[in-house]
mmCIF file of C-alpha atoms and ligand atoms in Angstrom:
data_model
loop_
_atom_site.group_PDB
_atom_site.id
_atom_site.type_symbol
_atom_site.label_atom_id
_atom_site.label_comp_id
_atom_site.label_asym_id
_atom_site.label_seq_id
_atom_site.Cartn_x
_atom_site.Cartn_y
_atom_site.Cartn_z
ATOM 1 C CA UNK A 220 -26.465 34.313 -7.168
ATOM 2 C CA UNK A 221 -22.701 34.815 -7.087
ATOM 3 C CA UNK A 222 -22.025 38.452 -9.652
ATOM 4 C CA UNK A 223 -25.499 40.536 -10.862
ATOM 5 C CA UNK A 224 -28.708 39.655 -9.986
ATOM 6 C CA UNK A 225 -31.039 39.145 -12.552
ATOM 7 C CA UNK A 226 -34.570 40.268 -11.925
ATOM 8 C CA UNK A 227 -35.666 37.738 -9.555
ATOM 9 C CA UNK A 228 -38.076 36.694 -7.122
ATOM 10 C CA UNK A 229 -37.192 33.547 -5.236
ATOM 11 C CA UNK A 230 -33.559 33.823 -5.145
ATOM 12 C CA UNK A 231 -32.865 31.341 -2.754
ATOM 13 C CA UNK A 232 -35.228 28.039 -3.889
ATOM 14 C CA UNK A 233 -33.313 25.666 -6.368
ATOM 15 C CA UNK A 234 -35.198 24.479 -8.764
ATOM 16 C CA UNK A 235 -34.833 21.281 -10.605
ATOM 17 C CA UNK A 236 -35.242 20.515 -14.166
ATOM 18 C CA UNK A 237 -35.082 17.500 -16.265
ATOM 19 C CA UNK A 238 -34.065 17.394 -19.605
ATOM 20 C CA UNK A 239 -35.676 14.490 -21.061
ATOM 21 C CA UNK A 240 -37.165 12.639 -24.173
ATOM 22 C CA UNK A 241 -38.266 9.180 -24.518
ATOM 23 C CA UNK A 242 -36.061 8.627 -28.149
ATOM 24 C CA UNK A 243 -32.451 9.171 -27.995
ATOM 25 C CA UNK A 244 -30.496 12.009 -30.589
ATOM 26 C CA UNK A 245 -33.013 14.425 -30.422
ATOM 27 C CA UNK A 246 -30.822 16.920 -28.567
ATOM 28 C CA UNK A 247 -31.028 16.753 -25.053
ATOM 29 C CA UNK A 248 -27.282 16.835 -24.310
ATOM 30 C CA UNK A 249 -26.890 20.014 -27.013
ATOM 31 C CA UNK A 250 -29.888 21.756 -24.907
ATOM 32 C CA UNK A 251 -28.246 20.885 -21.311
ATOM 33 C CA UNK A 252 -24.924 22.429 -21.914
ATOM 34 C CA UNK A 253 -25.818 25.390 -24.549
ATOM 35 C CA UNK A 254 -28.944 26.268 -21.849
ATOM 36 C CA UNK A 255 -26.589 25.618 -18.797
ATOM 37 C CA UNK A 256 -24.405 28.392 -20.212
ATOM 38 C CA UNK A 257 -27.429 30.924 -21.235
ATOM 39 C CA UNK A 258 -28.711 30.472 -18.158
ATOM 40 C CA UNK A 259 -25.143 30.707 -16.171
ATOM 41 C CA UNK A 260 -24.468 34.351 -18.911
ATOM 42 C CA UNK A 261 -27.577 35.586 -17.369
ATOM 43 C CA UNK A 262 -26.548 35.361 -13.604
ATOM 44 C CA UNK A 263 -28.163 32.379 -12.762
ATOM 45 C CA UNK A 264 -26.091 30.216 -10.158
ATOM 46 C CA UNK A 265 -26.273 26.924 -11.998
ATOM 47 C CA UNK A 266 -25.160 22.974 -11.580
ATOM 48 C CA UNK A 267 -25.223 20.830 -14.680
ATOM 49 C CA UNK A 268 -25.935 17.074 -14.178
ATOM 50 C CA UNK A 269 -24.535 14.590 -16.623
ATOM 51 C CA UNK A 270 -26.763 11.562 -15.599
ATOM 52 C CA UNK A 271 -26.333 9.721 -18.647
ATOM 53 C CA UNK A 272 -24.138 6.964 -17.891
ATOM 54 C CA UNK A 273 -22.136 7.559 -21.339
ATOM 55 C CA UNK A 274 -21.063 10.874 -19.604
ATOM 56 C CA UNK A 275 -21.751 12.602 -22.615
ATOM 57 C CA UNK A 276 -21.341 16.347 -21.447
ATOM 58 C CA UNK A 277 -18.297 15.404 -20.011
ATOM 59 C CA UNK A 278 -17.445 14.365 -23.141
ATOM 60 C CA UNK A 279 -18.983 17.074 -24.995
ATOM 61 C CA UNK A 280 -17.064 19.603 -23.041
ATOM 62 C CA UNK A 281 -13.612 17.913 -21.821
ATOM 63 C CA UNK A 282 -12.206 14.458 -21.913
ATOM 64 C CA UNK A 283 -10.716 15.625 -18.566
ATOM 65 C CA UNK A 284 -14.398 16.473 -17.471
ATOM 66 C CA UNK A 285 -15.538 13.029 -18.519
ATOM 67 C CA UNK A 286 -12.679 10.762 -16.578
ATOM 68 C CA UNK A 287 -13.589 12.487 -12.802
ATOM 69 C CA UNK A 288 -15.968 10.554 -10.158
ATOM 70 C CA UNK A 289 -19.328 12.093 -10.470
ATOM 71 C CA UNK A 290 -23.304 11.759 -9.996
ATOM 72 C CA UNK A 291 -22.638 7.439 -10.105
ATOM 73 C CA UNK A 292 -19.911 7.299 -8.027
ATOM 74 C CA UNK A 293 -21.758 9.642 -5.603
ATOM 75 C CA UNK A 294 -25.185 7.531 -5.855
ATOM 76 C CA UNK A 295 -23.083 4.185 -5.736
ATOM 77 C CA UNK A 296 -20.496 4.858 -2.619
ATOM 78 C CA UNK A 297 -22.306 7.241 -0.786
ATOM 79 C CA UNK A 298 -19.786 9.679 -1.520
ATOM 80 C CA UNK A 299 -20.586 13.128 -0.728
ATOM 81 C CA UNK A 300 -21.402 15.123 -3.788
ATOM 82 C CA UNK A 301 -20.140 18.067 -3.426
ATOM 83 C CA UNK A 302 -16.605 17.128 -3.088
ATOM 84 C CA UNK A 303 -17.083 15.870 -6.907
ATOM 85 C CA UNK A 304 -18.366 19.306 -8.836
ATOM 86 C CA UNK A 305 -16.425 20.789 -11.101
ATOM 87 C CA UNK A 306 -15.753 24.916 -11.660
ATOM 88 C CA UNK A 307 -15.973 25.770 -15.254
ATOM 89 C CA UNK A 308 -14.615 29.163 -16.613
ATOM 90 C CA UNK A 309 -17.814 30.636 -16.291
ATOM 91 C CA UNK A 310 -18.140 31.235 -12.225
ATOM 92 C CA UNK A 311 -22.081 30.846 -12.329
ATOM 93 C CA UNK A 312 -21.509 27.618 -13.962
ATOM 94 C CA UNK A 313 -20.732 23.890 -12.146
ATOM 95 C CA UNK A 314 -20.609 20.590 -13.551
ATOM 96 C CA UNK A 315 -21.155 17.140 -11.884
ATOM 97 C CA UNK A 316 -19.992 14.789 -14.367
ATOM 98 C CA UNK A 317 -21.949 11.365 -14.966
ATOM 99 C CA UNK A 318 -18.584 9.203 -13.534
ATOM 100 C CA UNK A 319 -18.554 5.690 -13.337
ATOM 101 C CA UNK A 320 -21.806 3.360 -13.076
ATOM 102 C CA UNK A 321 -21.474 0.351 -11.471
ATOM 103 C CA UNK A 322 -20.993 -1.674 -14.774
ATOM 104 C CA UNK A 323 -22.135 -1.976 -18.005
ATOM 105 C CA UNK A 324 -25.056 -3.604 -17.402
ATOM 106 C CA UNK A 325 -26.874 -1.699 -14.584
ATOM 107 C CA UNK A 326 -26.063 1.662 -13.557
ATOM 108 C CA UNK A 327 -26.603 1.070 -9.439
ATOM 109 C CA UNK A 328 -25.233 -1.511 -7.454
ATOM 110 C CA UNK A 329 -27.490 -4.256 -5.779
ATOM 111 C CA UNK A 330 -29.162 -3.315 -2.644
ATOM 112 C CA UNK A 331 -28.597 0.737 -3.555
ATOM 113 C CA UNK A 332 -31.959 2.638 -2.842
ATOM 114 C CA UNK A 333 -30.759 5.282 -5.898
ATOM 115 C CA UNK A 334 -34.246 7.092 -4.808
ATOM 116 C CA UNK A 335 -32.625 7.887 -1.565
ATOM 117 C CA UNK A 336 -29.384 8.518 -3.272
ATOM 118 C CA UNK A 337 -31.025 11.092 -5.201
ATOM 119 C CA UNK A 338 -33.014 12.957 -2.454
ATOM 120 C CA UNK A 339 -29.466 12.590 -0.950
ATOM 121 C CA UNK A 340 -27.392 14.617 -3.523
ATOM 122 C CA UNK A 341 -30.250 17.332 -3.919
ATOM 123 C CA UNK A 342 -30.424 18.143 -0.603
ATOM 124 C CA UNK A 343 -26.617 18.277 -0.645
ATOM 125 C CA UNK A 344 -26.777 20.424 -3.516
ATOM 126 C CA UNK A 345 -29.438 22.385 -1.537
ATOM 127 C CA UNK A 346 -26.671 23.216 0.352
ATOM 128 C CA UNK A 347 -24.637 25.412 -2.434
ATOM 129 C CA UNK A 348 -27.256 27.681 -2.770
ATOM 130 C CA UNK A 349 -27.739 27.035 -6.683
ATOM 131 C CA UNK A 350 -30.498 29.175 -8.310
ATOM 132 C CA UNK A 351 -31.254 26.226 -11.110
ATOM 133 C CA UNK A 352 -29.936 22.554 -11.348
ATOM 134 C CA UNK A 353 -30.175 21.167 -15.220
ATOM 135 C CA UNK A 354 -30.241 17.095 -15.509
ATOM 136 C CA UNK A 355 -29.335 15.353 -18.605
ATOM 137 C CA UNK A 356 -30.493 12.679 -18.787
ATOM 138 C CA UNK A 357 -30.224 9.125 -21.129
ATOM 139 C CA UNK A 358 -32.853 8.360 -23.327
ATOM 140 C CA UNK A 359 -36.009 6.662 -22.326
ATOM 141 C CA UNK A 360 -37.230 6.434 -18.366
ATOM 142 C CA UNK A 361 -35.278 3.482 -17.751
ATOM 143 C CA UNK A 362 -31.924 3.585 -15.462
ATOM 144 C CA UNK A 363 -32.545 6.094 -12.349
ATOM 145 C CA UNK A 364 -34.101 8.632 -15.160
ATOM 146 C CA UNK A 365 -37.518 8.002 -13.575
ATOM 147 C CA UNK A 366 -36.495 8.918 -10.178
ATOM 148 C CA UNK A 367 -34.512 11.931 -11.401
ATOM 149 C CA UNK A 368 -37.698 12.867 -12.980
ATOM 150 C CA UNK A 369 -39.773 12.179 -9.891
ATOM 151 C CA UNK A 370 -37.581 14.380 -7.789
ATOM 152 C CA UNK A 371 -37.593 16.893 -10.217
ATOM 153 C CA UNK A 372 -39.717 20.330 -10.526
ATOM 154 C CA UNK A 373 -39.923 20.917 -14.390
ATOM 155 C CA UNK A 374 -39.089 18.546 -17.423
ATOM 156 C CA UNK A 375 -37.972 20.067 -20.766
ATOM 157 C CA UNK A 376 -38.714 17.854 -23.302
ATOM 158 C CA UNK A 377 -36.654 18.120 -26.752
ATOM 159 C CA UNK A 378 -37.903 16.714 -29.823
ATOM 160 C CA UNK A 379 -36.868 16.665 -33.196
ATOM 161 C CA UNK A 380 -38.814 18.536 -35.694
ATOM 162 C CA UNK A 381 -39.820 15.174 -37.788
ATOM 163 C CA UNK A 382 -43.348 13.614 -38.200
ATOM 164 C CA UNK A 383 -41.942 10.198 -36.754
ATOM 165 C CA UNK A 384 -40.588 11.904 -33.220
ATOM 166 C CA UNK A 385 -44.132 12.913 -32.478
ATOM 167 C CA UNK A 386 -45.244 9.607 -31.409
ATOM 168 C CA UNK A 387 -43.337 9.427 -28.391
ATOM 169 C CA UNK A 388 -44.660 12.495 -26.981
ATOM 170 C CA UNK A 389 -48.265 10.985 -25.723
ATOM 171 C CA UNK A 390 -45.835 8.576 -23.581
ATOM 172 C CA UNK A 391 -43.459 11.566 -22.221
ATOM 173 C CA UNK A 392 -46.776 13.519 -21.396
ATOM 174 C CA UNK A 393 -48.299 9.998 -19.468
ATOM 175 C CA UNK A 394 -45.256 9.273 -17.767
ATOM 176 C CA UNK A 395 -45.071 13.134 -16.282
ATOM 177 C CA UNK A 396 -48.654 12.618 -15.428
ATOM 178 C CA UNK A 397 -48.467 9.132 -13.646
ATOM 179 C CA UNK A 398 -45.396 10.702 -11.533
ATOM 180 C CA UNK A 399 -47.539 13.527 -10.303
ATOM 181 C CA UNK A 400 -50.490 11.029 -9.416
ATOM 182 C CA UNK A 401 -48.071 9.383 -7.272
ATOM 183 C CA UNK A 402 -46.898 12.343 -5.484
ATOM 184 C CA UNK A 403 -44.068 14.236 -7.776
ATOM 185 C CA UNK A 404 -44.262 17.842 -8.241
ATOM 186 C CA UNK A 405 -43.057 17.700 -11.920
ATOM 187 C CA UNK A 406 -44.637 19.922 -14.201
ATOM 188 C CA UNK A 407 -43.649 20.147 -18.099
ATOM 189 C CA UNK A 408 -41.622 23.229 -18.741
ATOM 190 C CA UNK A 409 -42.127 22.868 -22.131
ATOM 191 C CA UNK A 410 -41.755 21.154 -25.527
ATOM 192 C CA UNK A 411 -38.702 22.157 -27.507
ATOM 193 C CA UNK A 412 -38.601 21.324 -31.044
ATOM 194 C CA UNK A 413 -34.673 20.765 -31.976
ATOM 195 C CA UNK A 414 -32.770 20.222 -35.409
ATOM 196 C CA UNK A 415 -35.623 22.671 -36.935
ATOM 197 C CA UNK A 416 -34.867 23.070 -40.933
ATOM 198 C CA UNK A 417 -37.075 25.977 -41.686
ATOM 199 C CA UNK A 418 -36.818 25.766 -45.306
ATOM 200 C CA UNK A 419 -38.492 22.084 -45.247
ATOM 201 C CA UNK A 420 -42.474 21.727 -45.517
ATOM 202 C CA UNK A 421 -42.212 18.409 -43.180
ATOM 203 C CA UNK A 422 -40.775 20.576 -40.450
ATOM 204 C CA UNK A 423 -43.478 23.315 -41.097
ATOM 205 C CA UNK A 424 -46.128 20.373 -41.078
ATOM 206 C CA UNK A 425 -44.888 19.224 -38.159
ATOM 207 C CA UNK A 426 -44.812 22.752 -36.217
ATOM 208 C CA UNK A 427 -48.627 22.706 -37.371
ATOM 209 C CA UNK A 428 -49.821 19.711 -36.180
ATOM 210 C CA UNK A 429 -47.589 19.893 -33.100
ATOM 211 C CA UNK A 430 -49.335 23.015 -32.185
ATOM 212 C CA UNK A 431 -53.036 21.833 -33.284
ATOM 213 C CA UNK A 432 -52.356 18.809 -30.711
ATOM 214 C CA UNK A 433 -50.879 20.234 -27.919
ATOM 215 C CA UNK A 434 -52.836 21.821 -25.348
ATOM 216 C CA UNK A 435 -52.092 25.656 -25.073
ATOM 217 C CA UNK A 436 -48.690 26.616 -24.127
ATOM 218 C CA UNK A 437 -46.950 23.206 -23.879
ATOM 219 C CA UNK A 438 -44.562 24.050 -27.576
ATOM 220 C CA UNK A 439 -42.199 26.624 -26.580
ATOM 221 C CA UNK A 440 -41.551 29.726 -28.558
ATOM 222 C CA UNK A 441 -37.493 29.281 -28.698
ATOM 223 C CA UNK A 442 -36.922 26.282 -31.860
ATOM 224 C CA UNK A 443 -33.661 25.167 -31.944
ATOM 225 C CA UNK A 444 -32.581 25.109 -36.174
ATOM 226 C CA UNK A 445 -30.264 22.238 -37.580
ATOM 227 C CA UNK A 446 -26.957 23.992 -37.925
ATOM 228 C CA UNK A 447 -23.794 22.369 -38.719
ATOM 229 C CA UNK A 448 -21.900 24.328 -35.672
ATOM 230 C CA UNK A 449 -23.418 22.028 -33.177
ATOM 231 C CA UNK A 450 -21.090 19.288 -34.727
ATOM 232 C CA UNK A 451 -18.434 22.287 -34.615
ATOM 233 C CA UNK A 452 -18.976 23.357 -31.089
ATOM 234 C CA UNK A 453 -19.392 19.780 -29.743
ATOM 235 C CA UNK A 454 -15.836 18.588 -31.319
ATOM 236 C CA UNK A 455 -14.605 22.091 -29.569
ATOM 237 C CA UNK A 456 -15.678 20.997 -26.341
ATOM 238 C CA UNK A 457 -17.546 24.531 -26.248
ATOM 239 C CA UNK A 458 -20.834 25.526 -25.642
ATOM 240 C CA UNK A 459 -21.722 27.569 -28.953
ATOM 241 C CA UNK A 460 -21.759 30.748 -27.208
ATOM 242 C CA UNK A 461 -18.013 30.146 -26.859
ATOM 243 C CA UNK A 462 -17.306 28.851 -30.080
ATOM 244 C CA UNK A 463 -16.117 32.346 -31.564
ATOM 245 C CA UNK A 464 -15.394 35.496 -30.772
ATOM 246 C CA UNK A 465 -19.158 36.237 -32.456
ATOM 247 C CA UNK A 466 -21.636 33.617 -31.386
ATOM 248 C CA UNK A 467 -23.578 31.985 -34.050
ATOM 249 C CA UNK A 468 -26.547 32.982 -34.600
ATOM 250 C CA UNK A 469 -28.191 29.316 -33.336
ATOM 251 C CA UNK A 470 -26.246 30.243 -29.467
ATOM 252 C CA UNK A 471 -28.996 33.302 -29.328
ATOM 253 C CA UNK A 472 -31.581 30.750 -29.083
ATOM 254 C CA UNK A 473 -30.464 29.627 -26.204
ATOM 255 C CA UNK A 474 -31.180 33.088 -24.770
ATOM 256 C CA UNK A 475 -34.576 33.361 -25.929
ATOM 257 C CA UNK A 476 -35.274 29.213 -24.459
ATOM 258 C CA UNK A 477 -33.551 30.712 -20.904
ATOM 259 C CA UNK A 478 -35.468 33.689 -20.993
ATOM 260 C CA UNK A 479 -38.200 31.732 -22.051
ATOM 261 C CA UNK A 480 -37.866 28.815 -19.427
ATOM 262 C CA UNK A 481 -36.868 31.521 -16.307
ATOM 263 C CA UNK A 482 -40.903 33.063 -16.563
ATOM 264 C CA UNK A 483 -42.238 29.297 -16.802
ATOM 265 C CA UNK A 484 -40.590 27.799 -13.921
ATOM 266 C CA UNK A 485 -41.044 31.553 -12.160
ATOM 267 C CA UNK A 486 -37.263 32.012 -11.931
ATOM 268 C CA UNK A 487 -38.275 35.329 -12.899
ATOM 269 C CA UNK A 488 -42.100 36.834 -12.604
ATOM 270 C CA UNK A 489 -43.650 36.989 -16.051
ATOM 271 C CA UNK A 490 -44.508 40.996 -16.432
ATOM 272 C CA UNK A 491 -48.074 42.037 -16.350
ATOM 273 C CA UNK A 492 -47.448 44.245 -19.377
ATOM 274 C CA UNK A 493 -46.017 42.570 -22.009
ATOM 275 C CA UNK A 494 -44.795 46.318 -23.507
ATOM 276 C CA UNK A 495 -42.213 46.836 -20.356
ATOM 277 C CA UNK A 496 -39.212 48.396 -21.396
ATOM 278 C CA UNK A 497 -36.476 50.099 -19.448
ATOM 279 C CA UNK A 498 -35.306 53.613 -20.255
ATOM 280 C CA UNK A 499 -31.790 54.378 -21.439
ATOM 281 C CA UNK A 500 -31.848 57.809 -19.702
ATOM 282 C CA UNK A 501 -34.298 59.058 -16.738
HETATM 283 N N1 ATP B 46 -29.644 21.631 -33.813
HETATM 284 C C1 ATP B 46 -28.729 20.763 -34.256
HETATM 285 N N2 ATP B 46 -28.233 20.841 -35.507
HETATM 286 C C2 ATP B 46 -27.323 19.958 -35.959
HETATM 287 N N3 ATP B 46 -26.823 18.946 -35.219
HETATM 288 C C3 ATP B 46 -27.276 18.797 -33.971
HETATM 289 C C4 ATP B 46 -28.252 19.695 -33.405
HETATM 290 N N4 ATP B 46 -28.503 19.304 -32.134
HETATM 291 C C5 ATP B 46 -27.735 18.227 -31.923
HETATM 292 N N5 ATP B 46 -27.003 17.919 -32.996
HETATM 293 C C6 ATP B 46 -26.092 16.787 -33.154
HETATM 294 O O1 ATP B 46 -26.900 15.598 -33.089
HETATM 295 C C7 ATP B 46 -26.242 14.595 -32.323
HETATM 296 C C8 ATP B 46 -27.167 14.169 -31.161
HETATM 297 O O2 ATP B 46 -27.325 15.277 -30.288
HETATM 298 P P1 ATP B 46 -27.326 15.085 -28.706
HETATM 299 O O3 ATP B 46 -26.176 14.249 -28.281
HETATM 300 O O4 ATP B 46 -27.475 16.419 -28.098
HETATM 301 O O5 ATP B 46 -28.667 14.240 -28.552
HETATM 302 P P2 ATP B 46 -29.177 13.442 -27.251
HETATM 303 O O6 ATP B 46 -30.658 13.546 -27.246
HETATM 304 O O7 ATP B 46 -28.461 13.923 -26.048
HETATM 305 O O8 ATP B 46 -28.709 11.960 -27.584
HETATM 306 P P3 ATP B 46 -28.780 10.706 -26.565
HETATM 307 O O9 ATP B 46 -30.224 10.294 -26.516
HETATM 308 O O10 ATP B 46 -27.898 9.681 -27.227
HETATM 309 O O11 ATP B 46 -28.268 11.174 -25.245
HETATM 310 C C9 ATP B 46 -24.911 15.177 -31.891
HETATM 311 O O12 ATP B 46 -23.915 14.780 -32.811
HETATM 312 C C10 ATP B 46 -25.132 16.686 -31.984
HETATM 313 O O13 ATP B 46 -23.916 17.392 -32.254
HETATM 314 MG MG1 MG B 47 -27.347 12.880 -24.586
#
């Protein structure tokens, strides 16, 4: 933690989450940056990934941002990582962009063990002390998104609110599951529904069925709504919370998904009492 310290009780273990979904548009590079920032806002020392070899935070943030060496350059030269992160404004926050793969047509050279490459960078990035490392990642488990995953601790899992999007979920749930048979730690964070149009009875129908068939607690709370300022913030370069002087509303619910995410992946204890509240005055 670099300025205040948020309630916390394992300050110094990074842990690593995934952003992932098996279709592509669904959100996952909206979630990465606007959470990266919430969680960043709320003390929380944290490293952005861009592993998607379009280097699409880069370019959702700065065109700058999205020409420097990065997490491919790192995993294809052997370059040290740390070298290649990025400050932002925001001192909690660091980026490493996605840089160059090795071409179009496969993102590792021949003869790279990008497993190794990855344990490689993490434990470099071990290093820096970060309380929370956020991947984005491409869509789909192909590229080195299964070995991010595999050396990951908690995959969020966006999905748009839309009756076709829930098919792929079964796969995303069997591909977390066949990683931890084979020795992964991952555990699901959470399903976040994205692009939410509350005032449409498909999205309400497919809230309801999401929650009849999903076991317990795997739907988050926090529902990201369709809301033209993503298009806004994204052609800004800005997460929303930056986007004006008042955040839109939709930025807030990227406080309620950090504060949401920070009990589930026991950044923070979840409270016995559920009433806790702090006094103003003694
Ligand atoms: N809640 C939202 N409301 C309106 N537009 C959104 C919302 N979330 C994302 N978008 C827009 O939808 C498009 C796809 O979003 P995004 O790039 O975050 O998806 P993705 O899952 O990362 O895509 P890919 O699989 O290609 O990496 C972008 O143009 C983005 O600005
Ligand atoms: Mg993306």
């Amino acid at each position: 933690m670099q300025n205040h310290e948020p309630a916390i009780e394992c300050a110094q273990i990074v842990i690593t989450l995934a952003i992932t979904s098996q279709k592509g548009g669904v959100g996952k590079t909206t979630t990465a940056v606007n959470l990266a920032y919430a969680l960043a806002k709320r003390g929380w020392h944290t490293l952005l990934i861009d592993t998607d070899p379009q280097g699409s935070v880069g370019l959702s943030l700065s065109e700058r941002a999205r020409k420097c060496p990065g997490f491919y350059d790192a995993v294809n030269t052997g370059a040290p990582a740390l070298p290649l992160i990025l400050q932002t404004r925001l001192p909690e926050l660091e980026l490493l962009t996605a840089g160059q793969t090795h071409s179009f047509f496969s993102v590792a050279a021949e003869g790279i063990n990008a497993e190794a490459e990855i344990r490689r960078i993490l434990s470099e990035v071990g290093q820096r002390r970060y309380d929370i490392v956020l991947f984005d990642t491409p869509a789909g488990l192909g590229g080195l998104t299964g070995s991010i995953l595999r050396h990951s601790n908690f995959a969020l899992v966006p999905q748009q609110a839309e009756p076709l999007g829930l098919r792929s979920i079964p796969q995303v749930l069997e591909a977390l599951r066949f990683l931890r048979r084979d020795g992964s730690q991952i555990e699901l964070a959470g399903i976040l529904l994205t692009m939410v149009q509350q005032d449409q009875p498909q999205a309400q129908d497919v809230i309801r069925e999401l929650r009849s068939l999903l076991p317990g607690r795997l739907l988050l709370d926090a529902m990201v709504p369709r809301d033209p300022v993503f298009l806004q913030a994204s052609s800004a370069g800005v997460p929303l919370g930056l986007l004006h002087r008042h955040p839109p509303a939709s930025a807030h619910v990227f406080d309620q998904l950090a504060a949401e995410l920070e009990v589930r992946m026991r950044l923070k204890s979840p409270t016995p009492d559920t009433n806790e509240f702090t006094r103003l005055m003694d």
